[in-house]
PDB file of C-alpha atoms in Angstrom:
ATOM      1  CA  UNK B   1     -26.861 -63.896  13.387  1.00  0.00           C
ATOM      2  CA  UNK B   2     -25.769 -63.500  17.126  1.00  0.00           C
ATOM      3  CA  UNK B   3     -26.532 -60.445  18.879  1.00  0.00           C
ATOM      4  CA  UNK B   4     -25.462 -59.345  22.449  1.00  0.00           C
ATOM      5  CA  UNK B   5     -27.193 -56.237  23.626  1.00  0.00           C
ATOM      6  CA  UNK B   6     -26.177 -53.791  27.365  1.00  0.00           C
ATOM      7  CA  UNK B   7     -26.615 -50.817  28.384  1.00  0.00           C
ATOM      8  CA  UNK B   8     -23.063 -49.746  26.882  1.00  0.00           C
ATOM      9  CA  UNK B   9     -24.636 -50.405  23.384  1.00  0.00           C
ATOM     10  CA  UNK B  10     -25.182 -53.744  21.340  1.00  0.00           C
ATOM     11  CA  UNK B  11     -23.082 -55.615  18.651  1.00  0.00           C
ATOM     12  CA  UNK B  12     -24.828 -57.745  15.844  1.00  0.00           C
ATOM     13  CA  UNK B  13     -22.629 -60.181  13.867  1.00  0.00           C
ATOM     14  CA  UNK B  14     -23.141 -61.833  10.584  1.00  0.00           C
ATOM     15  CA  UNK B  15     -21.831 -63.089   7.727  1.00  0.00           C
ATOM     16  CA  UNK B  16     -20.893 -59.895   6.292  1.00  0.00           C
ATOM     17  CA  UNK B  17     -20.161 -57.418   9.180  1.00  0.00           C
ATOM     18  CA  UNK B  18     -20.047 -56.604  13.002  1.00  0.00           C
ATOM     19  CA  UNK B  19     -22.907 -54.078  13.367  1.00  0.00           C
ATOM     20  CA  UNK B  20     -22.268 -51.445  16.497  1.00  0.00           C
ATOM     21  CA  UNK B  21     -24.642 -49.830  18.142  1.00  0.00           C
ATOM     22  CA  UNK B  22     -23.519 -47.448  21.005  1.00  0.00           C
ATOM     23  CA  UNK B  23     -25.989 -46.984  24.181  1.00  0.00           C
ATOM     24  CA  UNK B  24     -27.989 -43.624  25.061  1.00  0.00           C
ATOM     25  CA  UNK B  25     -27.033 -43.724  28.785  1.00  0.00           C
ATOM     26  CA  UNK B  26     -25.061 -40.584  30.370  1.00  0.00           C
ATOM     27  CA  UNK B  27     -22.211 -42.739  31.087  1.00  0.00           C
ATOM     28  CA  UNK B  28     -21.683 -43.904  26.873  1.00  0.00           C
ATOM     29  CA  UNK B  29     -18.379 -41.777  26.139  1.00  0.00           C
ATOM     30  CA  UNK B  30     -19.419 -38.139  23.840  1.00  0.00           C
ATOM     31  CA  UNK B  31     -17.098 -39.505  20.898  1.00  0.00           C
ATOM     32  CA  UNK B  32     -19.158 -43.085  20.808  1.00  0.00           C
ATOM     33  CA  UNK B  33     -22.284 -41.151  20.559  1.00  0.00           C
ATOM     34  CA  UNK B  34     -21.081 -38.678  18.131  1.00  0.00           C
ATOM     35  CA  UNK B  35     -19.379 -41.576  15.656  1.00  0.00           C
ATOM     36  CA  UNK B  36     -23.111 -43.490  15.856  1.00  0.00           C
ATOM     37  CA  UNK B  37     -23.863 -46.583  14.244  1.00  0.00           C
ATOM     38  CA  UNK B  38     -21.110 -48.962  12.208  1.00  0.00           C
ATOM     39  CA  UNK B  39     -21.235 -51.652  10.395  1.00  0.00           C
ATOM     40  CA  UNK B  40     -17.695 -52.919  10.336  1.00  0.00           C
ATOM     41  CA  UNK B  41     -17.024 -55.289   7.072  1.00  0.00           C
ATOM     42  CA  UNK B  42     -15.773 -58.721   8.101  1.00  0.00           C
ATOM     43  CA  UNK B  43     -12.871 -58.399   5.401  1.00  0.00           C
ATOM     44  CA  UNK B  44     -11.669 -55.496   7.628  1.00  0.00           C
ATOM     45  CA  UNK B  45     -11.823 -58.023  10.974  1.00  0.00           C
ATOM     46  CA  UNK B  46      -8.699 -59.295  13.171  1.00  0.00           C
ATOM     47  CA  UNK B  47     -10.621 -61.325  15.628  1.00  0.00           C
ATOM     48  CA  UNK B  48     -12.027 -60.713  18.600  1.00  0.00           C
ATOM     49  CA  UNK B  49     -11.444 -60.903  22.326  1.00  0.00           C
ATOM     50  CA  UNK B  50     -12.906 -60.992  25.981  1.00  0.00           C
ATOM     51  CA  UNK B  51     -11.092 -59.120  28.728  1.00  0.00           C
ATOM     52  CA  UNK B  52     -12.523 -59.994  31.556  1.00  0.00           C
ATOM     53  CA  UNK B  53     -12.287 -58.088  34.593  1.00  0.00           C
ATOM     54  CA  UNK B  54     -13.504 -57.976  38.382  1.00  0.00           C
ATOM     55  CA  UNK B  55     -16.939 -55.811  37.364  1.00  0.00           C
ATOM     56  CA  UNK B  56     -17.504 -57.641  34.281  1.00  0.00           C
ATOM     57  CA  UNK B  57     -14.852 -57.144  31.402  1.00  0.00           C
ATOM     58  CA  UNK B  58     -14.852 -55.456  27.792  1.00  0.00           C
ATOM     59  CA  UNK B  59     -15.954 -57.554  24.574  1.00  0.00           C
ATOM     60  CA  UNK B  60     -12.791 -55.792  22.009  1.00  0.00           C
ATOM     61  CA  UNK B  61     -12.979 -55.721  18.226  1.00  0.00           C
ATOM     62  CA  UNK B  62      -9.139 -56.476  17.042  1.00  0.00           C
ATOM     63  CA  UNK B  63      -9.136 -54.486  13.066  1.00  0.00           C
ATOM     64  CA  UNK B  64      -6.550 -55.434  10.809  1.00  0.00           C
ATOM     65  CA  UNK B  65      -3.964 -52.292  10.471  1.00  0.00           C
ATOM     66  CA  UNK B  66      -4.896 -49.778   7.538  1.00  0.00           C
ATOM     67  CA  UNK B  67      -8.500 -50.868   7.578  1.00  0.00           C
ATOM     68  CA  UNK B  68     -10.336 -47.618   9.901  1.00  0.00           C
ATOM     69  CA  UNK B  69      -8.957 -43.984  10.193  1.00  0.00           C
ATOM     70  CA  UNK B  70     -10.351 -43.289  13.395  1.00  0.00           C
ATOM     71  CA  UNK B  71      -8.225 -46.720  14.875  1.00  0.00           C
ATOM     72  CA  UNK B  72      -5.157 -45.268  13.019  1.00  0.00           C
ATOM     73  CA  UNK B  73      -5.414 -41.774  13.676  1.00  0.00           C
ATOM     74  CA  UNK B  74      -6.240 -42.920  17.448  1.00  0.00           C
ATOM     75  CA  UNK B  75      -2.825 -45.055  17.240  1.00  0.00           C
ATOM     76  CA  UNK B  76      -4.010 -47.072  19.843  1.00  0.00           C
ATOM     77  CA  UNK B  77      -4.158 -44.644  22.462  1.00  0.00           C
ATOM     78  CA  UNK B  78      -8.202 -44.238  22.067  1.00  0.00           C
ATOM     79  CA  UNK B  79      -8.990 -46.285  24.990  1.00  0.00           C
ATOM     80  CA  UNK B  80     -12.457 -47.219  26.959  1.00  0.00           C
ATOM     81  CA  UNK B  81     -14.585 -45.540  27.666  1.00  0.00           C
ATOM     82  CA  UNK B  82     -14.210 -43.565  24.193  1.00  0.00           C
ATOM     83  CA  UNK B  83     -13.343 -46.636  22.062  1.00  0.00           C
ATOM     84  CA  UNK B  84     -16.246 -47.731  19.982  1.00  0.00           C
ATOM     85  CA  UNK B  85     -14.540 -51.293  19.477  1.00  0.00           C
ATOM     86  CA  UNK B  86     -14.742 -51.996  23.329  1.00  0.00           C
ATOM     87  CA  UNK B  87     -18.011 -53.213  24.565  1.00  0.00           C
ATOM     88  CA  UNK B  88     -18.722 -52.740  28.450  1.00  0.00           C
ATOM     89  CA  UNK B  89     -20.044 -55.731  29.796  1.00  0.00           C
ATOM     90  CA  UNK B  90     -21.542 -56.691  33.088  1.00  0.00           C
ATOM     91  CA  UNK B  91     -20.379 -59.392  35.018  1.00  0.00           C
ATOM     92  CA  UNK B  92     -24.058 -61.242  34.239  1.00  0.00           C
ATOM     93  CA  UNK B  93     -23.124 -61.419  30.554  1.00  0.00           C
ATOM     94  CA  UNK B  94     -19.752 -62.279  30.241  1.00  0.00           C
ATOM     95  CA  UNK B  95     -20.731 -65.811  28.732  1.00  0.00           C
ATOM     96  CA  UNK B  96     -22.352 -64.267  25.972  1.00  0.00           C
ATOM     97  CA  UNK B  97     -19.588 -61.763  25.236  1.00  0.00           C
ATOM     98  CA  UNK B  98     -16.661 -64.768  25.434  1.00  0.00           C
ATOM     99  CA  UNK B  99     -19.467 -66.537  23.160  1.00  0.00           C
ATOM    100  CA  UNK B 100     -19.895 -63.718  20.783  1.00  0.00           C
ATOM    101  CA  UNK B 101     -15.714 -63.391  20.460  1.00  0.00           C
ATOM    102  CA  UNK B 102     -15.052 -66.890  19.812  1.00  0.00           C
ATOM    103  CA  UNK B 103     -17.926 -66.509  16.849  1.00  0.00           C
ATOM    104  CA  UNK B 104     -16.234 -63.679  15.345  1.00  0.00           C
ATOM    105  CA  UNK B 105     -13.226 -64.899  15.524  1.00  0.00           C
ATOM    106  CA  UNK B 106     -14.612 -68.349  13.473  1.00  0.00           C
ATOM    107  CA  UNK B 107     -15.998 -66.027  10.759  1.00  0.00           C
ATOM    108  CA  UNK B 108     -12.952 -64.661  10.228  1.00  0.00           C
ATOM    109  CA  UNK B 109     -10.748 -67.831  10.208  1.00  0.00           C
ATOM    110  CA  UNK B 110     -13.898 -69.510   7.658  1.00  0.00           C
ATOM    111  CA  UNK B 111     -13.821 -66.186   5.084  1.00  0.00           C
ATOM    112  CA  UNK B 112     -10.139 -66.290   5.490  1.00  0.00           C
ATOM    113  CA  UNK B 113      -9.249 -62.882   5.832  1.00  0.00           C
ATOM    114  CA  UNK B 114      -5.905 -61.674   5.094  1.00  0.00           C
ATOM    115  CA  UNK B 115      -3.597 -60.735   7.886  1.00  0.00           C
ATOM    116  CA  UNK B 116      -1.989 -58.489   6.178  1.00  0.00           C
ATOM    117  CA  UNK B 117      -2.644 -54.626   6.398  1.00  0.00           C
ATOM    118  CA  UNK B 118      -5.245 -53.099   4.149  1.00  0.00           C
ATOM    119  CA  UNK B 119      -4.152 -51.259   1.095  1.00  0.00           C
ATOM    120  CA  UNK B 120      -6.970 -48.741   1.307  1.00  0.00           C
ATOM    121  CA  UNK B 121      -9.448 -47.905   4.287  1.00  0.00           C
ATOM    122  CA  UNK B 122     -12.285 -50.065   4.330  1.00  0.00           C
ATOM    123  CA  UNK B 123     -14.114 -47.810   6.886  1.00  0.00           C
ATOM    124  CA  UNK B 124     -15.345 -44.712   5.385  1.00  0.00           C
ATOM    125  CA  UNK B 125     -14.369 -42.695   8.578  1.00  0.00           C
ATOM    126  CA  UNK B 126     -16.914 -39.992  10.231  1.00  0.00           C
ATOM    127  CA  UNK B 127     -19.341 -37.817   8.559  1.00  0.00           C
ATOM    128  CA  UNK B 128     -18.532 -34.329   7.135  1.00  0.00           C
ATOM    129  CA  UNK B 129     -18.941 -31.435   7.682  1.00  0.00           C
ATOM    130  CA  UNK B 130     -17.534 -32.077  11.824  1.00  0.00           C
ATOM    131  CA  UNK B 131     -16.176 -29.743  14.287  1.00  0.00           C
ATOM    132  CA  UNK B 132     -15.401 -30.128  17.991  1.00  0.00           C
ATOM    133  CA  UNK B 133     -13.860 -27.879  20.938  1.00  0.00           C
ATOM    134  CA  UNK B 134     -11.261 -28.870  23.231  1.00  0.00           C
ATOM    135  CA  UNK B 135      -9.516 -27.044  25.561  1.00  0.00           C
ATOM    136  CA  UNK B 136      -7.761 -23.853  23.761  1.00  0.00           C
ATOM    137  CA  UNK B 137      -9.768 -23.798  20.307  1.00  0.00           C
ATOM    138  CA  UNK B 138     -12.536 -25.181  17.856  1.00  0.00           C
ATOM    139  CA  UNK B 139     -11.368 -27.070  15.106  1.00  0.00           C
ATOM    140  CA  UNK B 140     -13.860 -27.773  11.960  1.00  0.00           C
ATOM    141  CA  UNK B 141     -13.318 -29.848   8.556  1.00  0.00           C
ATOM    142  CA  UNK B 142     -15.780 -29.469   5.546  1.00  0.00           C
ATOM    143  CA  UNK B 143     -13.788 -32.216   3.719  1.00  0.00           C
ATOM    144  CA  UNK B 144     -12.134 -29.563   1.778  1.00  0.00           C
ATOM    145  CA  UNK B 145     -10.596 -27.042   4.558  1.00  0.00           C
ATOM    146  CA  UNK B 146      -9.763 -27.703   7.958  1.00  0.00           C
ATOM    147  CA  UNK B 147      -9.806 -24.604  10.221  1.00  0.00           C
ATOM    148  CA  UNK B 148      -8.897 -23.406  13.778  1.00  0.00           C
ATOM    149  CA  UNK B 149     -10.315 -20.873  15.861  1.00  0.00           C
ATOM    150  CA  UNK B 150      -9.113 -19.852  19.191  1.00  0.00           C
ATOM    151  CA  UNK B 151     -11.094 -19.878  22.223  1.00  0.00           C
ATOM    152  CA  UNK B 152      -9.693 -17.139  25.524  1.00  0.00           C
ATOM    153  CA  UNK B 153      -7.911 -20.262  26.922  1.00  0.00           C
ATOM    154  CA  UNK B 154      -5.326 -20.359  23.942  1.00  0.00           C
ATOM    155  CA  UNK B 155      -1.741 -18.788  24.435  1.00  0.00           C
ATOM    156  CA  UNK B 156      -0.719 -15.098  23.529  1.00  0.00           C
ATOM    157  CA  UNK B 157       1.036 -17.115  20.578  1.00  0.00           C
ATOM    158  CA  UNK B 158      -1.740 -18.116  18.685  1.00  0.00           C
ATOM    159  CA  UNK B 159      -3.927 -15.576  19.217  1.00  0.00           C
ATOM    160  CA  UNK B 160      -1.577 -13.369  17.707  1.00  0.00           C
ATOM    161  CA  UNK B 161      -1.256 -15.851  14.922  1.00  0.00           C
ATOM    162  CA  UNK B 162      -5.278 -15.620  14.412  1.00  0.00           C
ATOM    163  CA  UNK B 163      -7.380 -17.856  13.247  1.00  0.00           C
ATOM    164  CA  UNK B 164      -5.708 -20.564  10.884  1.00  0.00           C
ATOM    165  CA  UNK B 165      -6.872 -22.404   7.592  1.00  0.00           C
ATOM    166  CA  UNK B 166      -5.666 -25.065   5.700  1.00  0.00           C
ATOM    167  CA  UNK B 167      -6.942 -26.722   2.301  1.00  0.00           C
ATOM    168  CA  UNK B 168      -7.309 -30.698   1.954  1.00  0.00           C
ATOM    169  CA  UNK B 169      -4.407 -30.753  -0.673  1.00  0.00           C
ATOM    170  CA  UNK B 170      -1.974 -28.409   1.797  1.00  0.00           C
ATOM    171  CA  UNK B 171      -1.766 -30.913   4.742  1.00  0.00           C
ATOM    172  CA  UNK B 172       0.817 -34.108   4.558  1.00  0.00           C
ATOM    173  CA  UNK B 173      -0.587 -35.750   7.678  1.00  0.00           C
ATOM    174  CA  UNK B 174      -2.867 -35.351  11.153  1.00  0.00           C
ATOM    175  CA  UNK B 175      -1.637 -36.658  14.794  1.00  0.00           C
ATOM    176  CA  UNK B 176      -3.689 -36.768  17.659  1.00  0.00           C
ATOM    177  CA  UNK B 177      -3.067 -37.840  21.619  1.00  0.00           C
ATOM    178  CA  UNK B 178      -4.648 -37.756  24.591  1.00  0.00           C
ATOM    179  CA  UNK B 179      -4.060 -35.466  27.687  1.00  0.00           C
ATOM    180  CA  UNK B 180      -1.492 -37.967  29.575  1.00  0.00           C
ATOM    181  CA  UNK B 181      -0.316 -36.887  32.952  1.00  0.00           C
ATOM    182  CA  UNK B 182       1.160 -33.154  32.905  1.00  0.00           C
ATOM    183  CA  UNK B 183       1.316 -33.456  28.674  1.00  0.00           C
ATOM    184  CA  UNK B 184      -1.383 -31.835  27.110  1.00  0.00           C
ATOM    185  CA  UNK B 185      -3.564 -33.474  24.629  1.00  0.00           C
ATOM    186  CA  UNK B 186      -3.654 -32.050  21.241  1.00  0.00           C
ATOM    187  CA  UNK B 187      -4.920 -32.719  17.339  1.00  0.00           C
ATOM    188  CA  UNK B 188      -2.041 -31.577  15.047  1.00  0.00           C
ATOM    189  CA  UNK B 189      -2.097 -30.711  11.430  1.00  0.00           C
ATOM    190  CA  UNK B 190       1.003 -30.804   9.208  1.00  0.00           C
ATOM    191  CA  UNK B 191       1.238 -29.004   7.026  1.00  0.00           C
ATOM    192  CA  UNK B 192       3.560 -29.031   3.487  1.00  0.00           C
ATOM    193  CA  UNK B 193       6.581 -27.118   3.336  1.00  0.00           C
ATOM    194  CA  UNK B 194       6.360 -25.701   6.882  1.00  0.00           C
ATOM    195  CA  UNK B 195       8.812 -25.564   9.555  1.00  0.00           C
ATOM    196  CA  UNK B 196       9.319 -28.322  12.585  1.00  0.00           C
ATOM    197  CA  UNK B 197       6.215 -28.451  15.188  1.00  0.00           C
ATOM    198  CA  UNK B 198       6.785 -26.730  18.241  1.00  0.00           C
ATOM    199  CA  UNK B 199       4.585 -27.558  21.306  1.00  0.00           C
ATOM    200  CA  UNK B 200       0.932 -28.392  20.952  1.00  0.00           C
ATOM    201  CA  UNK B 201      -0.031 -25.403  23.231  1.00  0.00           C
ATOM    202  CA  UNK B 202       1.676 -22.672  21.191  1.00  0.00           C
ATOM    203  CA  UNK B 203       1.844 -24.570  17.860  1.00  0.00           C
ATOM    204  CA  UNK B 204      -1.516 -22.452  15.744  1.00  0.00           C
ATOM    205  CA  UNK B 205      -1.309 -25.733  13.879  1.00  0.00           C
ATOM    206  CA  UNK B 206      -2.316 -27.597  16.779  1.00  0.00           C
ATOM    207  CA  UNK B 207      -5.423 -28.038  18.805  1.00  0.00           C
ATOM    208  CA  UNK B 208      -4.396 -28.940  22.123  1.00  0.00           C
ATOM    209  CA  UNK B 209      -6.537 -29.292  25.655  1.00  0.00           C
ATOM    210  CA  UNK B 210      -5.060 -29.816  29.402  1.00  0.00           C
ATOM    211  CA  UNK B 211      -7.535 -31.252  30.997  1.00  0.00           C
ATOM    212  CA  UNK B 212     -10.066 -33.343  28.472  1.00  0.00           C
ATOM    213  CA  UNK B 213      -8.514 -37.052  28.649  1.00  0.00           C
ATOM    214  CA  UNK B 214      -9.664 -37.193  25.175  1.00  0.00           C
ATOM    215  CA  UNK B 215     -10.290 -33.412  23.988  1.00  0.00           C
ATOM    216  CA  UNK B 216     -14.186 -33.769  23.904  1.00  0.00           C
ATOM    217  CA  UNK B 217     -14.732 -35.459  20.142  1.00  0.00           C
ATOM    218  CA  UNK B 218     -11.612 -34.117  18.206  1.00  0.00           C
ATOM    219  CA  UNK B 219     -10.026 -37.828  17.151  1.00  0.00           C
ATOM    220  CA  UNK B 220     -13.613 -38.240  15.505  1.00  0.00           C
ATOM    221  CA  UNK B 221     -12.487 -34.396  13.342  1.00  0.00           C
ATOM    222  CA  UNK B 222      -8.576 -36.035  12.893  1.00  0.00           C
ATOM    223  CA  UNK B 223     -10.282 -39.525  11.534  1.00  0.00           C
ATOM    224  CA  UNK B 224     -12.118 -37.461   8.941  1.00  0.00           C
ATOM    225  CA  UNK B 225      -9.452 -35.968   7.838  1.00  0.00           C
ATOM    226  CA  UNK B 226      -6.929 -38.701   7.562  1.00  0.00           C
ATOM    227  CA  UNK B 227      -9.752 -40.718   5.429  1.00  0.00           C
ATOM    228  CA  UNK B 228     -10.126 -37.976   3.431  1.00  0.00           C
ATOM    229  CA  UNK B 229      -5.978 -37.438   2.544  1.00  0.00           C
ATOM    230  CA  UNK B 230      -5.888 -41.462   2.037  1.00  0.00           C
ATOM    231  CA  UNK B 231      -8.856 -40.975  -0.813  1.00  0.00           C
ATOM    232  CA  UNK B 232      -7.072 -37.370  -1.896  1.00  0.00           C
ATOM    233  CA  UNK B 233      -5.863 -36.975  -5.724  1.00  0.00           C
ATOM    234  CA  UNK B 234      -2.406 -34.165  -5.266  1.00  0.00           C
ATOM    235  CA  UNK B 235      -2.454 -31.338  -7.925  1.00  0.00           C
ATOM    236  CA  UNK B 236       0.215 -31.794 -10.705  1.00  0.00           C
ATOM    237  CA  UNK B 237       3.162 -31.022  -9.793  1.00  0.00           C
ATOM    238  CA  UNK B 238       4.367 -27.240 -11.119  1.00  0.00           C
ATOM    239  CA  UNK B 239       6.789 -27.215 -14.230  1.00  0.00           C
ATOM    240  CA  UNK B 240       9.800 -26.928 -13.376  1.00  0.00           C
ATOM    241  CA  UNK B 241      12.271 -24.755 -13.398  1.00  0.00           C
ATOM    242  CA  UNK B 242      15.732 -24.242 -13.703  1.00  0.00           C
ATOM    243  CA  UNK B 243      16.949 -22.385 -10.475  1.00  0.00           C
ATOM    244  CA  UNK B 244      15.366 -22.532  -7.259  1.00  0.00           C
ATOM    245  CA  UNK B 245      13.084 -20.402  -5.279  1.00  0.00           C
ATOM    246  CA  UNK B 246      16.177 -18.720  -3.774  1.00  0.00           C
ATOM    247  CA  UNK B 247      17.423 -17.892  -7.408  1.00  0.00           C
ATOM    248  CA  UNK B 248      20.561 -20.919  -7.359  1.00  0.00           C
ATOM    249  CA  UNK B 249      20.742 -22.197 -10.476  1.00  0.00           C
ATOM    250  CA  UNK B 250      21.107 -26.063 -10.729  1.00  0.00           C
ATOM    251  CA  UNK B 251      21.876 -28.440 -13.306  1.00  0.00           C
ATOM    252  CA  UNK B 252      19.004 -29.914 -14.752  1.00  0.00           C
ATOM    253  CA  UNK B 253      20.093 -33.293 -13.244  1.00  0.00           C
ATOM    254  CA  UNK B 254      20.444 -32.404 -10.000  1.00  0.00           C
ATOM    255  CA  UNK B 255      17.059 -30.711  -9.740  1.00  0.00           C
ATOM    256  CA  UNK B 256      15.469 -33.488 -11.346  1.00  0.00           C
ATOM    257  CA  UNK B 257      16.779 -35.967  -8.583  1.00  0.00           C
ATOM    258  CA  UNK B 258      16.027 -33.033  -6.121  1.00  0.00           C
ATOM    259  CA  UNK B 259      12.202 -33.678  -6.865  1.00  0.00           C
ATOM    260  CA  UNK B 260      12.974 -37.600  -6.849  1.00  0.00           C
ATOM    261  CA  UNK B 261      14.264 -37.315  -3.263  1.00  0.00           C
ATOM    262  CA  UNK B 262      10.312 -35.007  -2.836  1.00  0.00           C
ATOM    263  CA  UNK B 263       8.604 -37.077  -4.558  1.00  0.00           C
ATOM    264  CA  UNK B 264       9.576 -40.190  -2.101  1.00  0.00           C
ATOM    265  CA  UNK B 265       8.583 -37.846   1.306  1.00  0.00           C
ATOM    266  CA  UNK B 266       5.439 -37.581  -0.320  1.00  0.00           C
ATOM    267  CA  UNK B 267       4.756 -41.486  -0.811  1.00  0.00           C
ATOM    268  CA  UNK B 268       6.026 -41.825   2.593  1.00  0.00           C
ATOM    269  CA  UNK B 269       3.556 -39.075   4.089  1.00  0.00           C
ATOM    270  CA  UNK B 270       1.342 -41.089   3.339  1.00  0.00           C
ATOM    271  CA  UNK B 271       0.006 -37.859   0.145  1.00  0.00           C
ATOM    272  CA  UNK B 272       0.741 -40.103  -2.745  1.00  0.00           C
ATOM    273  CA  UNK B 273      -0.603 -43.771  -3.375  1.00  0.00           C
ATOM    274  CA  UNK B 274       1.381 -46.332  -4.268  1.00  0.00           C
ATOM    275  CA  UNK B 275       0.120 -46.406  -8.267  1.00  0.00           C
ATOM    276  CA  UNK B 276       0.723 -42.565  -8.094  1.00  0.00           C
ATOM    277  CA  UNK B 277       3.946 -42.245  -6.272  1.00  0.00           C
ATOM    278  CA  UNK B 278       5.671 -45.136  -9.236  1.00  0.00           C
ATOM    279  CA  UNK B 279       3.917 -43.067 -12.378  1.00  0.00           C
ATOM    280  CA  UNK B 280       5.551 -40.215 -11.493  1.00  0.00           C
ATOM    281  CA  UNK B 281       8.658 -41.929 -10.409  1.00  0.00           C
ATOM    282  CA  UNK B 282       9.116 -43.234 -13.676  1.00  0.00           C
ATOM    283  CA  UNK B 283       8.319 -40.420 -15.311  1.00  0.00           C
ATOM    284  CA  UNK B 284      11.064 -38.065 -13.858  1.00  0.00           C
ATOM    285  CA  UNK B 285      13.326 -41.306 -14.494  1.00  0.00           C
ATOM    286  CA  UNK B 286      12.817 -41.309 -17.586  1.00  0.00           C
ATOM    287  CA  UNK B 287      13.699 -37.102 -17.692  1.00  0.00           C
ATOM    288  CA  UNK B 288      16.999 -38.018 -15.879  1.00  0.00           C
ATOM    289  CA  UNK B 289      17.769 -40.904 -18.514  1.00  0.00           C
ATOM    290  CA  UNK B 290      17.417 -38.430 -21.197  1.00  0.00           C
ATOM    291  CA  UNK B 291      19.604 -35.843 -20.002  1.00  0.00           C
TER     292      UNK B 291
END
C-alpha cells in the first residue's frame, strides 16, 4: 500500500482501489468537500499522471470513459481546484507524487484492465437526497424528482414560469458547464417530449449562474442524477393506438416504425440500456413482420 498525504487531501493505493481523501483547509474547493471520501475501484482506472508545474504540480487520476458520472457529467470541463481526481502537490513532494503515478499506472497494466469504456458506472455517484444554489436558483434531487426554485436573481421568464418539477422517469439527459468568459454557467435538465433549449438564463429547465466558475456544488446534483437515469428501469411503453395525438390516422405499419424510429432516440439518450433497447426492438419487429 503506498500512501501520499498534503494539505490538498491524501490518496491511498492498493490492490483493489485508489482511496481519496480531500483536505479540511479553506482553500480545498466546496464540491471536493461536499463529494467526501472515494474509493475508486482499480477496474475503473486509466493510469495515472504527474503534471508538474513551477509551484509544485497536480498528481491526476486518468478514469476509463463510462466508469464515474460526476467525470461524465463534468465532460472534462471540471477542472482544479474542484476536480477530486487532481491532487495539489507542493514542490517538496513531487517525487512521491511521480512515484505514486508510475505505481498506479503498474497496477493497472498487472490487473489488465480493459481500455475500453465501461458498460455500466462503476462509481456509484454522490449521495441523495442533494441540493445546491448557484447563481439564479436552488436545484434539489431526492433520486426520484429533481426540482428548481428560483432565487430574486432569476429572469422575469422563469419566475413567471414558477417553480419547476420533474420525475426521474420524465428526464432523457442532464448537461452541465462552467461560467466561461461572458457565458454563463448552467445545470440543464432535458426533459422528454419538450421543445428545443433556449438559453440557460431564461430556460426554467436550466440552472444557470454568472459569476460562480463552477456554480457552488451543482455538477455534484447533475452527477446524481445522471447515475441515477443510467441505473433507471422506463415505464412500459402505452398501447398503442391507431391515430395520433393530433387525431391523423396512420396505417398500422407506419406507426409501428414511427415508435421504431422513438424507440432508437431513446437508446441513444442514453434512457434505455442496451438489453432493453434490443427486447423491445424485436418485439415491435416482430409486430411489423406480422402485419
Amino acid at each position: 500500500m503506498t500512501e501520499i498525504v498534503v494539505e490538498d487531501g491524501s490518496w491511498t493505493v492498493d490492490v483493489e482501489a485508489v482511496r481519496i481523501t480531500p483536505g479540511s483547509g479553506r482553500d480545498v474547493h466546496e464540491v471536493r468537500k461536499a463529494l467526501g471520501d472515494l474509493a475508486v475501484p482499480l477496474e475503473a482506472v486509466a493510469g495515472a499522471v504527474f503534471e508538474p508545474s513551477r509551484k509544485g504540480g497536480h498528481l491526476r487520476l486518468r478514469l476509463r470513459p463510462g466508469a464515474d458520472p460526476l467525470t461524465e457529467v463534468g465532460a472534462g470541463l471540471l477542472a482544479a481546484p474542484a476536480d477530486p481526481y487532481r491532487l495539489a502537490v507542493p514542490k517538496e513532494r513531487r517525487a512521491a507524487a511521480e512515484y505514486m503515478a508510475g505505481e498506479i499506472r503498474d497496477l493497472v497494466q498487472l490487473a489488465q484492465v480493459p481500455e475500453q469504456p465501461c458498460p455500466e458506472f462503476l462509481l456509484p455517484g454522490p449521495a441523495v437526497p442533494i441540493s445546491a444554489t448557484a447563481g439564479d436558483g436552488t436545484v434539489s434531487f431526492d433520486g426520484v424528482r429533481v426540482r428548481l426554485e428560483w432565487t430574486g436573481f432569476a429572469k422575469s421568464i422563469k419566475q413567471a414560469a414558477g417553480a419547476q418539477e420533474f420525475r426521474l422517469s420524465d428526464l432523457t439527459g442532464v448537461e452541465w458547464k462552467p461560467q466561461s468568459g461572458l457565458a454563463y454557467g448552467s445545470l440543464r435538465f432535458h426533459v422528454r417530449g419538450e421543445g428545443p433549449t433556449g438559453r440557460p438564463e431564461e430556460d426554467p429547465r436550466c440552472l444557470s449562474w454568472g459569476v460562480q466558475r463552477f456554480g457552488g456544488t451543482s455538477v455534484l446534483v447533475g452527477a446524481a442524477v445522471l447515475a441515477r437515469l443510467a441505473r433507471h428501469t422506463p415505464e412500459p411503453p402505452a398501447a398503442l393506438s391507431p391515430s395520433e395525438p393530433d387525431g391523423r390516422d396512420l396505417p398500422s405499419r407506419d406507426l409501428l416504425i414511427r415508435r421504431l424510429a422513438d424507440l432508437g432516440e431513446l437508446h441513444r439518450s442514453g434512457v434505455l440500456t442496451d438489453e432493453e433497447f434490443s427486447t423491445a426492438k424485436k418485439a415491435l419487429l416482430d409486430r411489423i413482420a406480422e402485419l
